[in-house]
PDB file of C-alpha atoms in Angstrom:
ATOM      1  CA  MET A 630      -9.157 -14.732  18.271  1.00  0.00           C
ATOM      2  CA  LEU A 631     -11.925 -15.994  16.012  1.00  0.00           C
ATOM      3  CA  LYS A 632     -11.701 -19.629  14.918  1.00  0.00           C
ATOM      4  CA  GLU A 633     -11.999 -18.338  11.363  1.00  0.00           C
ATOM      5  CA  VAL A 634      -8.888 -16.236  11.847  1.00  0.00           C
ATOM      6  CA  GLU A 635      -6.963 -19.103  13.420  1.00  0.00           C
ATOM      7  CA  HIS A 636      -7.785 -21.216  10.377  1.00  0.00           C
ATOM      8  CA  TRP A 637      -6.808 -18.339   8.071  1.00  0.00           C
ATOM      9  CA  LEU A 638      -3.438 -17.983   9.789  1.00  0.00           C
ATOM     10  CA  SER A 639      -2.711 -21.652   9.132  1.00  0.00           C
ATOM     11  CA  THR A 640      -3.808 -21.574   5.484  1.00  0.00           C
ATOM     12  CA  ARG A 641      -3.181 -18.033   4.219  1.00  0.00           C
ATOM     13  CA  SER A 642      -0.004 -16.947   6.053  1.00  0.00           C
ATOM     14  CA  TRP A 643       3.145 -18.050   4.268  1.00  0.00           C
ATOM     15  CA  SER A 644       6.883 -17.557   4.160  1.00  0.00           C
ATOM     16  CA  LEU A 645       9.170 -16.948   1.206  1.00  0.00           C
ATOM     17  CA  THR A 646      10.338 -20.551   1.199  1.00  0.00           C
ATOM     18  CA  ASP A 647       6.826 -21.813   0.502  1.00  0.00           C
ATOM     19  CA  ARG A 648       7.113 -20.663  -3.114  1.00  0.00           C
ATOM     20  CA  PRO A 649      10.574 -20.977  -4.677  1.00  0.00           C
ATOM     21  CA  LEU A 650      11.239 -18.580  -7.521  1.00  0.00           C
ATOM     22  CA  HIS A 651      11.234 -21.300 -10.175  1.00  0.00           C
ATOM     23  CA  LYS A 652       7.674 -22.281  -9.200  1.00  0.00           C
ATOM     24  CA  ILE A 653       6.533 -18.663  -9.365  1.00  0.00           C
ATOM     25  CA  LEU A 654       8.075 -18.249 -12.810  1.00  0.00           C
ATOM     26  CA  ALA A 655       6.485 -21.464 -14.022  1.00  0.00           C
ATOM     27  CA  ALA A 656       3.082 -20.253 -12.832  1.00  0.00           C
ATOM     28  CA  LYS A 657       3.564 -16.911 -14.578  1.00  0.00           C
ATOM     29  CA  HIS A 658       4.464 -18.674 -17.824  1.00  0.00           C
ATOM     30  CA  ARG A 659       1.537 -21.067 -17.494  1.00  0.00           C
ATOM     31  CA  THR A 660      -1.091 -18.432 -16.701  1.00  0.00           C
ATOM     32  CA  GLY A 661       0.260 -15.626 -18.883  1.00  0.00           C
ATOM     33  CA  GLN A 662      -0.331 -13.007 -16.195  1.00  0.00           C
ATOM     34  CA  SER A 663       1.665  -9.783 -16.302  1.00  0.00           C
ATOM     35  CA  VAL A 664       3.121  -7.990 -13.278  1.00  0.00           C
ATOM     36  CA  SER A 665       3.480  -4.246 -12.697  1.00  0.00           C
ATOM     37  CA  VAL A 666       5.502  -2.822  -9.805  1.00  0.00           C
ATOM     38  CA  VAL A 667       4.517   0.663  -8.634  1.00  0.00           C
ATOM     39  CA  LEU A 668       6.578   2.878  -6.339  1.00  0.00           C
ATOM     40  CA  PRO A 669       4.746   5.964  -5.018  1.00  0.00           C
ATOM     41  CA  ALA A 670       7.466   8.525  -4.325  1.00  0.00           C
ATOM     42  CA  LEU A 671       7.783  11.923  -2.683  1.00  0.00           C
ATOM     43  CA  ASN A 672      11.334  13.216  -2.145  1.00  0.00           C
ATOM     44  CA  GLU A 673      12.939   9.770  -2.012  1.00  0.00           C
ATOM     45  CA  GLU A 674      16.084  10.357  -4.082  1.00  0.00           C
ATOM     46  CA  ALA A 675      18.220   8.670  -1.405  1.00  0.00           C
ATOM     47  CA  THR A 676      16.504   5.281  -1.716  1.00  0.00           C
ATOM     48  CA  VAL A 677      14.322   5.018  -4.827  1.00  0.00           C
ATOM     49  CA  GLY A 678      17.189   4.370  -7.245  1.00  0.00           C
ATOM     50  CA  GLU A 679      18.532   1.337  -5.398  1.00  0.00           C
ATOM     51  CA  ILE A 680      15.061  -0.200  -5.076  1.00  0.00           C
ATOM     52  CA  VAL A 681      14.371   0.214  -8.795  1.00  0.00           C
ATOM     53  CA  ALA A 682      17.817  -1.094  -9.753  1.00  0.00           C
ATOM     54  CA  ILE A 683      17.468  -4.223  -7.612  1.00  0.00           C
ATOM     55  CA  ILE A 684      14.007  -5.064  -8.963  1.00  0.00           C
ATOM     56  CA  ARG A 685      15.136  -4.446 -12.522  1.00  0.00           C
ATOM     57  CA  HIS A 686      18.284  -6.572 -12.155  1.00  0.00           C
ATOM     58  CA  ASP A 687      16.808  -9.455 -10.163  1.00  0.00           C
ATOM     59  CA  LEU A 688      13.307  -9.725 -11.619  1.00  0.00           C
ATOM     60  CA  MET A 689      13.548  -8.345 -15.159  1.00  0.00           C
ATOM     61  CA  GLN A 690      17.089  -9.015 -16.362  1.00  0.00           C
ATOM     62  CA  GLN A 691      17.964 -12.156 -14.408  1.00  0.00           C
ATOM     63  CA  VAL A 692      14.473 -13.679 -14.590  1.00  0.00           C
ATOM     64  CA  PRO A 693      11.315 -12.485 -16.405  1.00  0.00           C
ATOM     65  CA  LEU A 694       8.970 -11.977 -13.452  1.00  0.00           C
ATOM     66  CA  VAL A 695       8.248  -8.239 -13.525  1.00  0.00           C
ATOM     67  CA  ASP A 696       6.968  -6.681 -16.745  1.00  0.00           C
ATOM     68  CA  GLU A 697       7.175  -2.993 -15.801  1.00  0.00           C
ATOM     69  CA  ILE A 698       8.426  -0.732 -13.010  1.00  0.00           C
ATOM     70  CA  VAL A 699       6.611   2.579 -12.671  1.00  0.00           C
ATOM     71  CA  VAL A 700       7.562   5.320 -10.233  1.00  0.00           C
ATOM     72  CA  VAL A 701       4.740   7.798  -9.689  1.00  0.00           C
ATOM     73  CA  ASP A 702       6.229  11.063  -8.446  1.00  0.00           C
ATOM     74  CA  SER A 703       3.762  12.945  -6.290  1.00  0.00           C
ATOM     75  CA  GLY A 704       5.446  16.339  -6.430  1.00  0.00           C
ATOM     76  CA  SER A 705       9.036  15.792  -5.343  1.00  0.00           C
ATOM     77  CA  THR A 706      11.295  18.809  -4.971  1.00  0.00           C
ATOM     78  CA  ASP A 707      14.492  16.738  -5.035  1.00  0.00           C
ATOM     79  CA  ARG A 708      15.955  14.482  -7.752  1.00  0.00           C
ATOM     80  CA  THR A 709      13.587  11.557  -7.178  1.00  0.00           C
ATOM     81  CA  SER A 710      12.406  11.490 -10.803  1.00  0.00           C
ATOM     82  CA  GLU A 711      15.888  11.706 -12.285  1.00  0.00           C
ATOM     83  CA  VAL A 712      17.312   9.036  -9.991  1.00  0.00           C
ATOM     84  CA  ALA A 713      14.398   6.657 -10.629  1.00  0.00           C
ATOM     85  CA  ALA A 714      14.614   7.093 -14.394  1.00  0.00           C
ATOM     86  CA  ALA A 715      18.377   6.571 -14.397  1.00  0.00           C
ATOM     87  CA  ALA A 716      17.877   3.316 -12.495  1.00  0.00           C
ATOM     88  CA  GLY A 717      15.494   2.036 -15.158  1.00  0.00           C
ATOM     89  CA  ALA A 718      11.983   2.939 -14.038  1.00  0.00           C
ATOM     90  CA  ARG A 719       9.322   4.614 -16.113  1.00  0.00           C
ATOM     91  CA  VAL A 720       8.569   7.809 -14.216  1.00  0.00           C
ATOM     92  CA  VAL A 721       5.125   9.374 -14.369  1.00  0.00           C
ATOM     93  CA  HIS A 722       4.152  12.546 -12.563  1.00  0.00           C
ATOM     94  CA  ARG A 723       0.974  12.390 -10.512  1.00  0.00           C
ATOM     95  CA  ASP A 724      -0.454  15.598 -11.998  1.00  0.00           C
ATOM     96  CA  ASP A 725      -0.148  14.231 -15.546  1.00  0.00           C
ATOM     97  CA  ILE A 726      -2.474  11.303 -14.819  1.00  0.00           C
ATOM     98  CA  LEU A 727      -6.203  11.934 -15.283  1.00  0.00           C
ATOM     99  CA  PRO A 728      -5.746  15.741 -15.430  1.00  0.00           C
ATOM    100  CA  ARG A 729      -9.486  16.482 -15.524  1.00  0.00           C
ATOM    101  CA  ILE A 730      -9.645  15.527 -11.822  1.00  0.00           C
ATOM    102  CA  PRO A 731      -7.481  17.922  -9.767  1.00  0.00           C
ATOM    103  CA  THR A 732      -4.953  16.105  -7.623  1.00  0.00           C
ATOM    104  CA  VAL A 733      -4.795  16.281  -3.842  1.00  0.00           C
ATOM    105  CA  PRO A 734      -1.812  15.381  -1.648  1.00  0.00           C
ATOM    106  CA  GLY A 735      -1.680  11.845  -0.347  1.00  0.00           C
ATOM    107  CA  LYS A 736      -0.294   8.383  -0.921  1.00  0.00           C
ATOM    108  CA  GLY A 737      -3.678   6.873  -1.753  1.00  0.00           C
ATOM    109  CA  GLU A 738      -4.159   9.470  -4.492  1.00  0.00           C
ATOM    110  CA  VAL A 739      -0.968   8.268  -6.176  1.00  0.00           C
ATOM    111  CA  LEU A 740      -1.829   4.581  -5.879  1.00  0.00           C
ATOM    112  CA  TRP A 741      -5.286   5.173  -7.343  1.00  0.00           C
ATOM    113  CA  ARG A 742      -3.946   7.105 -10.327  1.00  0.00           C
ATOM    114  CA  SER A 743      -1.257   4.489 -10.932  1.00  0.00           C
ATOM    115  CA  LEU A 744      -3.919   2.076 -12.170  1.00  0.00           C
ATOM    116  CA  LEU A 745      -4.339   4.270 -15.242  1.00  0.00           C
ATOM    117  CA  VAL A 746      -0.656   4.180 -16.210  1.00  0.00           C
ATOM    118  CA  THR A 747       0.091   0.511 -15.582  1.00  0.00           C
ATOM    119  CA  SER A 748      -1.041  -2.560 -17.475  1.00  0.00           C
ATOM    120  CA  GLY A 749      -0.239  -5.562 -15.276  1.00  0.00           C
ATOM    121  CA  ASP A 750      -2.849  -8.139 -14.352  1.00  0.00           C
ATOM    122  CA  ILE A 751      -1.155  -8.052 -10.941  1.00  0.00           C
ATOM    123  CA  VAL A 752      -0.122  -4.723  -9.425  1.00  0.00           C
ATOM    124  CA  CYS A 753       2.559  -4.723  -6.732  1.00  0.00           C
ATOM    125  CA  PHE A 754       3.023  -1.626  -4.554  1.00  0.00           C
ATOM    126  CA  ILE A 755       6.401  -0.971  -2.907  1.00  0.00           C
ATOM    127  CA  ASP A 756       7.195   2.067  -0.747  1.00  0.00           C
ATOM    128  CA  ALA A 757      10.095   4.127  -2.087  1.00  0.00           C
ATOM    129  CA  ASP A 758      11.808   4.810   1.268  1.00  0.00           C
ATOM    130  CA  LEU A 759      12.965   1.256   2.021  1.00  0.00           C
ATOM    131  CA  LYS A 760      16.600   0.692   3.000  1.00  0.00           C
ATOM    132  CA  GLU A 761      18.621  -2.492   2.456  1.00  0.00           C
ATOM    133  CA  PHE A 762      15.923  -3.541   0.001  1.00  0.00           C
ATOM    134  CA  SER A 763      15.587  -7.108  -1.253  1.00  0.00           C
ATOM    135  CA  SER A 764      13.641  -8.272  -4.298  1.00  0.00           C
ATOM    136  CA  ASP A 765      12.171 -10.926  -1.974  1.00  0.00           C
ATOM    137  CA  PHE A 766       9.599  -8.263  -1.082  1.00  0.00           C
ATOM    138  CA  VAL A 767       8.251  -8.493  -4.638  1.00  0.00           C
ATOM    139  CA  THR A 768       8.506 -12.242  -5.174  1.00  0.00           C
ATOM    140  CA  GLY A 769       7.009 -12.905  -1.758  1.00  0.00           C
ATOM    141  CA  ILE A 770       3.782 -10.992  -2.327  1.00  0.00           C
ATOM    142  CA  VAL A 771       3.403 -11.652  -6.048  1.00  0.00           C
ATOM    143  CA  GLY A 772       3.986 -15.405  -5.733  1.00  0.00           C
ATOM    144  CA  PRO A 773       0.623 -16.393  -4.211  1.00  0.00           C
ATOM    145  CA  LEU A 774      -1.280 -14.384  -6.813  1.00  0.00           C
ATOM    146  CA  LEU A 775       0.479 -16.226  -9.640  1.00  0.00           C
ATOM    147  CA  THR A 776       0.204 -19.694  -8.096  1.00  0.00           C
ATOM    148  CA  ASP A 777      -3.202 -19.598  -6.394  1.00  0.00           C
ATOM    149  CA  PRO A 778      -6.244 -18.344  -8.350  1.00  0.00           C
ATOM    150  CA  GLY A 779      -8.231 -18.091  -5.111  1.00  0.00           C
ATOM    151  CA  VAL A 780      -6.022 -15.299  -3.728  1.00  0.00           C
ATOM    152  CA  ASP A 781      -6.758 -11.685  -4.692  1.00  0.00           C
ATOM    153  CA  LEU A 782      -4.631  -9.569  -2.331  1.00  0.00           C
ATOM    154  CA  VAL A 783      -1.373 -10.304  -0.494  1.00  0.00           C
ATOM    155  CA  LYS A 784       0.266  -8.169   2.194  1.00  0.00           C
ATOM    156  CA  ALA A 785       3.916  -8.423   3.194  1.00  0.00           C
ATOM    157  CA  MET A 786       4.623  -9.069   6.868  1.00  0.00           C
ATOM    158  CA  TYR A 787       7.982  -8.364   8.491  1.00  0.00           C
ATOM    159  CA  ASP A 788       9.850  -7.160  11.549  1.00  0.00           C
ATOM    160  CA  ARG A 789      10.082  -3.367  11.839  1.00  0.00           C
ATOM    161  CA  PRO A 790      13.049  -2.289  13.996  1.00  0.00           C
ATOM    162  CA  LEU A 791      13.126   1.221  15.459  1.00  0.00           C
ATOM    163  CA  GLY A 792      16.404   2.733  16.612  1.00  0.00           C
ATOM    164  CA  GLY A 793      18.021  -0.679  16.885  1.00  0.00           C
ATOM    165  CA  ALA A 794      15.150  -2.152  18.890  1.00  0.00           C
ATOM    166  CA  ALA A 795      13.529  -5.133  17.186  1.00  0.00           C
ATOM    167  CA  GLY A 796       9.797  -5.024  16.664  1.00  0.00           C
ATOM    168  CA  GLN A 797       9.313  -1.452  17.875  1.00  0.00           C
ATOM    169  CA  GLY A 798       8.426   0.061  14.488  1.00  0.00           C
ATOM    170  CA  GLY A 799       4.862   0.301  13.308  1.00  0.00           C
ATOM    171  CA  ARG A 800       3.701   2.538  16.141  1.00  0.00           C
ATOM    172  CA  VAL A 801       0.520   3.660  14.366  1.00  0.00           C
ATOM    173  CA  THR A 802      -0.292   0.030  13.629  1.00  0.00           C
ATOM    174  CA  GLU A 803      -0.102  -0.951  17.284  1.00  0.00           C
ATOM    175  CA  MET A 804      -1.790   2.123  18.750  1.00  0.00           C
ATOM    176  CA  MET A 805      -4.488   2.736  16.154  1.00  0.00           C
ATOM    177  CA  ALA A 806      -4.953   0.238  13.327  1.00  0.00           C
ATOM    178  CA  ARG A 807      -4.705  -3.022  15.262  1.00  0.00           C
ATOM    179  CA  PRO A 808      -7.200  -1.984  17.960  1.00  0.00           C
ATOM    180  CA  LEU A 809      -9.623  -0.736  15.296  1.00  0.00           C
ATOM    181  CA  LEU A 810      -9.438  -3.956  13.303  1.00  0.00           C
ATOM    182  CA  ASN A 811      -9.732  -6.218  16.335  1.00  0.00           C
ATOM    183  CA  MET A 812     -12.769  -4.363  17.644  1.00  0.00           C
ATOM    184  CA  HIS A 813     -14.640  -3.649  14.418  1.00  0.00           C
ATOM    185  CA  TRP A 814     -13.341  -6.090  11.783  1.00  0.00           C
ATOM    186  CA  PRO A 815     -12.047  -9.032  13.838  1.00  0.00           C
ATOM    187  CA  GLN A 816     -11.738 -11.165  10.712  1.00  0.00           C
ATOM    188  CA  LEU A 817      -8.730  -8.992   9.827  1.00  0.00           C
ATOM    189  CA  ALA A 818      -7.044  -9.428  13.215  1.00  0.00           C
ATOM    190  CA  GLY A 819      -4.566 -11.935  11.763  1.00  0.00           C
ATOM    191  CA  PHE A 820      -2.721  -9.405   9.623  1.00  0.00           C
ATOM    192  CA  VAL A 821       0.715  -8.753  11.085  1.00  0.00           C
ATOM    193  CA  GLN A 822       1.271  -5.516   9.143  1.00  0.00           C
ATOM    194  CA  PRO A 823      -2.143  -4.190   8.112  1.00  0.00           C
ATOM    195  CA  LEU A 824      -0.721  -0.728   7.313  1.00  0.00           C
ATOM    196  CA  GLY A 825       2.379  -1.966   5.489  1.00  0.00           C
ATOM    197  CA  GLY A 826       3.033  -0.332   2.131  1.00  0.00           C
ATOM    198  CA  GLU A 827       4.188  -3.504   0.409  1.00  0.00           C
ATOM    199  CA  TYR A 828       1.315  -5.502  -1.037  1.00  0.00           C
ATOM    200  CA  ALA A 829       0.106  -6.895  -4.342  1.00  0.00           C
ATOM    201  CA  ALA A 830      -3.355  -7.462  -5.735  1.00  0.00           C
ATOM    202  CA  ARG A 831      -5.167  -8.428  -8.863  1.00  0.00           C
ATOM    203  CA  ARG A 832      -6.153  -5.501 -11.027  1.00  0.00           C
ATOM    204  CA  SER A 833      -9.647  -6.975 -11.188  1.00  0.00           C
ATOM    205  CA  LEU A 834      -9.946  -6.300  -7.448  1.00  0.00           C
ATOM    206  CA  LEU A 835      -8.150  -2.944  -7.283  1.00  0.00           C
ATOM    207  CA  GLU A 836     -10.295  -1.401  -9.996  1.00  0.00           C
ATOM    208  CA  GLN A 837     -13.423  -2.122  -7.943  1.00  0.00           C
ATOM    209  CA  LEU A 838     -12.176  -0.479  -4.721  1.00  0.00           C
ATOM    210  CA  PRO A 839     -12.548   3.128  -3.576  1.00  0.00           C
ATOM    211  CA  PHE A 840      -9.194   4.646  -2.563  1.00  0.00           C
ATOM    212  CA  PRO A 841      -8.862   6.967   0.444  1.00  0.00           C
ATOM    213  CA  VAL A 842      -6.448   9.586  -0.841  1.00  0.00           C
ATOM    214  CA  GLY A 843      -4.236   9.753   2.268  1.00  0.00           C
ATOM    215  CA  TYR A 844      -2.706   7.463   4.872  1.00  0.00           C
ATOM    216  CA  GLY A 845      -5.964   5.567   5.353  1.00  0.00           C
ATOM    217  CA  VAL A 846      -5.571   3.808   2.018  1.00  0.00           C
ATOM    218  CA  GLU A 847      -4.106   0.569   3.415  1.00  0.00           C
ATOM    219  CA  LEU A 848      -6.729   0.123   6.126  1.00  0.00           C
ATOM    220  CA  GLY A 849      -9.534   1.108   3.771  1.00  0.00           C
ATOM    221  CA  MET A 850      -8.333  -1.319   1.136  1.00  0.00           C
ATOM    222  CA  LEU A 851      -8.209  -4.240   3.575  1.00  0.00           C
ATOM    223  CA  VAL A 852     -11.687  -3.559   4.944  1.00  0.00           C
ATOM    224  CA  ASP A 853     -13.229  -3.044   1.512  1.00  0.00           C
ATOM    225  CA  ALA A 854     -11.508  -6.110   0.061  1.00  0.00           C
ATOM    226  CA  LEU A 855     -12.784  -8.203   2.960  1.00  0.00           C
ATOM    227  CA  HIS A 856     -16.354  -7.193   2.164  1.00  0.00           C
ATOM    228  CA  LEU A 857     -15.891  -7.619  -1.576  1.00  0.00           C
ATOM    229  CA  VAL A 858     -14.019 -10.929  -1.882  1.00  0.00           C
ATOM    230  CA  GLY A 859     -13.953 -12.427   1.632  1.00  0.00           C
ATOM    231  CA  LEU A 860     -11.185 -13.338   4.057  1.00  0.00           C
ATOM    232  CA  ASP A 861     -10.029 -16.444   2.216  1.00  0.00           C
ATOM    233  CA  ALA A 862      -9.061 -14.324  -0.808  1.00  0.00           C
ATOM    234  CA  LEU A 863      -6.636 -12.309   1.357  1.00  0.00           C
ATOM    235  CA  ALA A 864      -3.189 -13.511   2.442  1.00  0.00           C
ATOM    236  CA  GLN A 865       0.163 -12.473   3.877  1.00  0.00           C
ATOM    237  CA  VAL A 866       3.771 -13.540   3.351  1.00  0.00           C
ATOM    238  CA  ASP A 867       6.745 -13.173   5.717  1.00  0.00           C
ATOM    239  CA  VAL A 868       9.539 -11.359   3.849  1.00  0.00           C
ATOM    240  CA  GLY A 869      11.918 -10.771   6.753  1.00  0.00           C
ATOM    241  CA  VAL A 870      12.848  -7.282   7.950  1.00  0.00           C
ATOM    242  CA  ARG A 871      11.690  -3.872   6.738  1.00  0.00           C
ATOM    243  CA  LYS A 872      13.920  -0.855   7.310  1.00  0.00           C
ATOM    244  CA  HIS A 873      12.795   2.619   6.315  1.00  0.00           C
ATOM    245  CA  ARG A 874      12.708   6.272   7.292  1.00  0.00           C
ATOM    246  CA  HIS A 875      10.643   6.850  10.443  1.00  0.00           C
ATOM    247  CA  GLN A 876       8.437   9.890  10.951  1.00  0.00           C
ATOM    248  CA  ASP A 877       8.228  12.063  14.047  1.00  0.00           C
ATOM    249  CA  GLY A 878       5.506  11.761  16.652  1.00  0.00           C
ATOM    250  CA  GLN A 879       3.334  14.583  15.379  1.00  0.00           C
ATOM    251  CA  ALA A 880       3.349  13.229  11.832  1.00  0.00           C
ATOM    252  CA  LEU A 881       2.340   9.871  13.254  1.00  0.00           C
ATOM    253  CA  GLY A 882      -0.510  11.557  15.108  1.00  0.00           C
ATOM    254  CA  ARG A 883      -1.862  13.003  11.877  1.00  0.00           C
ATOM    255  CA  MET A 884      -1.486   9.636  10.210  1.00  0.00           C
ATOM    256  CA  ALA A 885      -3.379   7.927  13.021  1.00  0.00           C
ATOM    257  CA  ALA A 886      -6.195  10.475  12.810  1.00  0.00           C
ATOM    258  CA  GLN A 887      -6.584   9.905   9.061  1.00  0.00           C
ATOM    259  CA  ILE A 888      -6.687   6.163   9.633  1.00  0.00           C
ATOM    260  CA  TYR A 889      -9.318   6.556  12.312  1.00  0.00           C
ATOM    261  CA  ARG A 890     -11.337   8.778   9.971  1.00  0.00           C
ATOM    262  CA  THR A 891     -11.125   6.146   7.242  1.00  0.00           C
ATOM    263  CA  ALA A 892     -12.412   3.517   9.650  1.00  0.00           C
ATOM    264  CA  GLN A 893     -15.148   5.820  10.881  1.00  0.00           C
ATOM    265  CA  LEU A 894     -16.470   6.398   7.381  1.00  0.00           C
ATOM    266  CA  ARG A 895     -16.733   2.658   6.898  1.00  0.00           C
ATOM    267  CA  LEU A 896     -18.452   2.114  10.209  1.00  0.00           C
ATOM    268  CA  ALA A 897     -21.165   4.700   9.991  1.00  0.00           C
ATOM    269  CA  ARG A 898     -21.391   6.943   6.958  1.00  0.00           C
ATOM    270  CA  GLY A 899     -23.471   9.983   7.733  1.00  0.00           C
ATOM    271  CA  HIS A 900     -22.690  10.023  11.462  1.00  0.00           C
ATOM    272  CA  LEU A 901     -19.645  12.253  11.310  1.00  0.00           C
ATOM    273  CA  ILE A 902     -17.611  14.005  13.954  1.00  0.00           C
ATOM    274  CA  ARG A 903     -15.186  16.901  13.674  1.00  0.00           C
ATOM    275  CA  PRO A 904     -12.527  15.697  11.199  1.00  0.00           C
ATOM    276  CA  SER A 905      -9.597  17.683  12.567  1.00  0.00           C
ATOM    277  CA  LEU A 906      -6.724  17.222  14.996  1.00  0.00           C
ATOM    278  CA  THR A 907      -5.125  19.819  17.258  1.00  0.00           C
ATOM    279  CA  GLN A 908      -1.503  19.277  18.267  1.00  0.00           C
ATOM    280  CA  PHE A 909       0.873  21.490  20.246  1.00  0.00           C
ATOM    281  CA  GLU A 910       4.314  22.933  19.569  1.00  0.00           C
ATOM    282  CA  ARG A 911       6.364  25.051  21.951  1.00  0.00           C
ATOM    283  CA  GLY A 912       6.724  28.616  20.724  1.00  0.00           C
ATOM    284  CA  PRO A 913       8.087  31.888  22.147  1.00  0.00           C
ATOM    285  CA  ASP A 914       5.023  32.269  24.354  1.00  0.00           C
ATOM    286  CA  GLY A 915       4.627  28.656  25.442  1.00  0.00           C
ATOM    287  CA  PHE A 916       2.758  25.806  23.811  1.00  0.00           C
ATOM    288  CA  GLU A 917       0.917  26.897  20.694  1.00  0.00           C
ATOM    289  CA  PRO A 918      -1.929  24.913  19.119  1.00  0.00           C
ATOM    290  CA  ARG A 919      -1.715  23.740  15.518  1.00  0.00           C
ATOM    291  CA  THR A 920      -4.900  22.346  14.032  1.00  0.00           C
ATOM    292  CA  TYR A 921      -4.815  20.090  10.980  1.00  0.00           C
ATOM    293  CA  SER A 922      -7.644  18.757   8.877  1.00  0.00           C
ATOM    294  CA  VAL A 923      -7.627  14.959   8.846  1.00  0.00           C
ATOM    295  CA  ASP A 924     -10.674  14.582   6.669  1.00  0.00           C
ATOM    296  CA  THR A 925      -9.941  12.299   3.773  1.00  0.00           C
ATOM    297  CA  GLU A 926     -11.366  12.316   0.312  1.00  0.00           C
ATOM    298  CA  GLU A 927     -11.962   9.030  -1.422  1.00  0.00           C
ATOM    299  CA  ARG A 928     -11.545   8.285  -5.085  1.00  0.00           C
ATOM    300  CA  PRO A 929     -14.242   6.093  -6.647  1.00  0.00           C
ATOM    301  CA  PRO A 930     -13.475   2.621  -7.988  1.00  0.00           C
ATOM    302  CA  MET A 931     -11.291   3.027 -11.077  1.00  0.00           C
ATOM    303  CA  ALA A 932     -13.756   0.868 -13.022  1.00  0.00           C
ATOM    304  CA  ASP A 933     -16.193   3.807 -12.815  1.00  0.00           C
ATOM    305  CA  ILE A 934     -13.803   6.280 -14.479  1.00  0.00           C
ATOM    306  CA  THR A 935     -14.561   6.997 -18.142  1.00  0.00           C
ATOM    307  CA  GLU A 936     -10.897   7.222 -19.168  1.00  0.00           C
ATOM    308  CA  TYR A 937     -10.177   3.837 -17.606  1.00  0.00           C
ATOM    309  CA  GLN A 938     -13.173   2.244 -19.301  1.00  0.00           C
ATOM    310  CA  SER A 939     -12.064   3.699 -22.645  1.00  0.00           C
ATOM    311  CA  ARG A 940      -8.537   2.368 -22.182  1.00  0.00           C
ATOM    312  CA  LYS A 941      -9.852  -1.163 -21.545  1.00  0.00           C
ATOM    313  CA  VAL A 942     -12.050  -1.026 -24.648  1.00  0.00           C
ATOM    314  CA  ALA A 943      -9.133   0.179 -26.763  1.00  0.00           C
TER     315      ALA A 943
END
């Protein structure tokens, strides 16, 4: 491991206990910064309501840490929107944001568009499929941004159990993202959960970043933030254990391919290979190939979008 990373781990990796809630609230009051929490959601009616309700109760009603909770529905066919709204979130549909640019499927697409419908100086992203959720996820990653002006982006780190086995979640992280980062961006090798969906950042950083529209958004954001603001402006906080819905192996394969594609574009733009992945499923006549495109569009920095510029002027 690089000496720089060893130093970073000792100075930019924290636990929840390093910043008690009263200190975070005092920093928010002193600096006047506002906090938006965004939940990207697709068919998450089973979990989104509890997450929203806990954040609203713990961090809006009990203490004034969070200023708004926005659920961006990316085309759910279940009751995600109704459940989220009933729990107290403002629900916005992906297709209603920036309608002049046609939407494409993908988590990164939703996160990018969320910048147009939120107002916080700090934007906190939380996945909508978390189980046994704790508001510590929010306070943990927002705290350093409120208390330390030198920090621009904070990732949550946690244990990810799989089927009762501790530490066996995060399969794409271990088989794809971690090797890529260690080999090509070794400064980022200290991140425990580089692909985790729980992170917070200053709007001033997010609006300058391109957003891969799919699963590559977390890796792309880390790499681009490293180049833009440097390693010392990035941090991570231990928030305990993350439990969520796990995807099957083939879905993970497509995710891994998109992440690799995102890395490839950052390594050598213009030197492209075939951006598709063939997988196999057993059919009536044996194993049948299924080929999926894993090419990933990227949205430009939000600061370049006319509607966003107009909103800031207004």
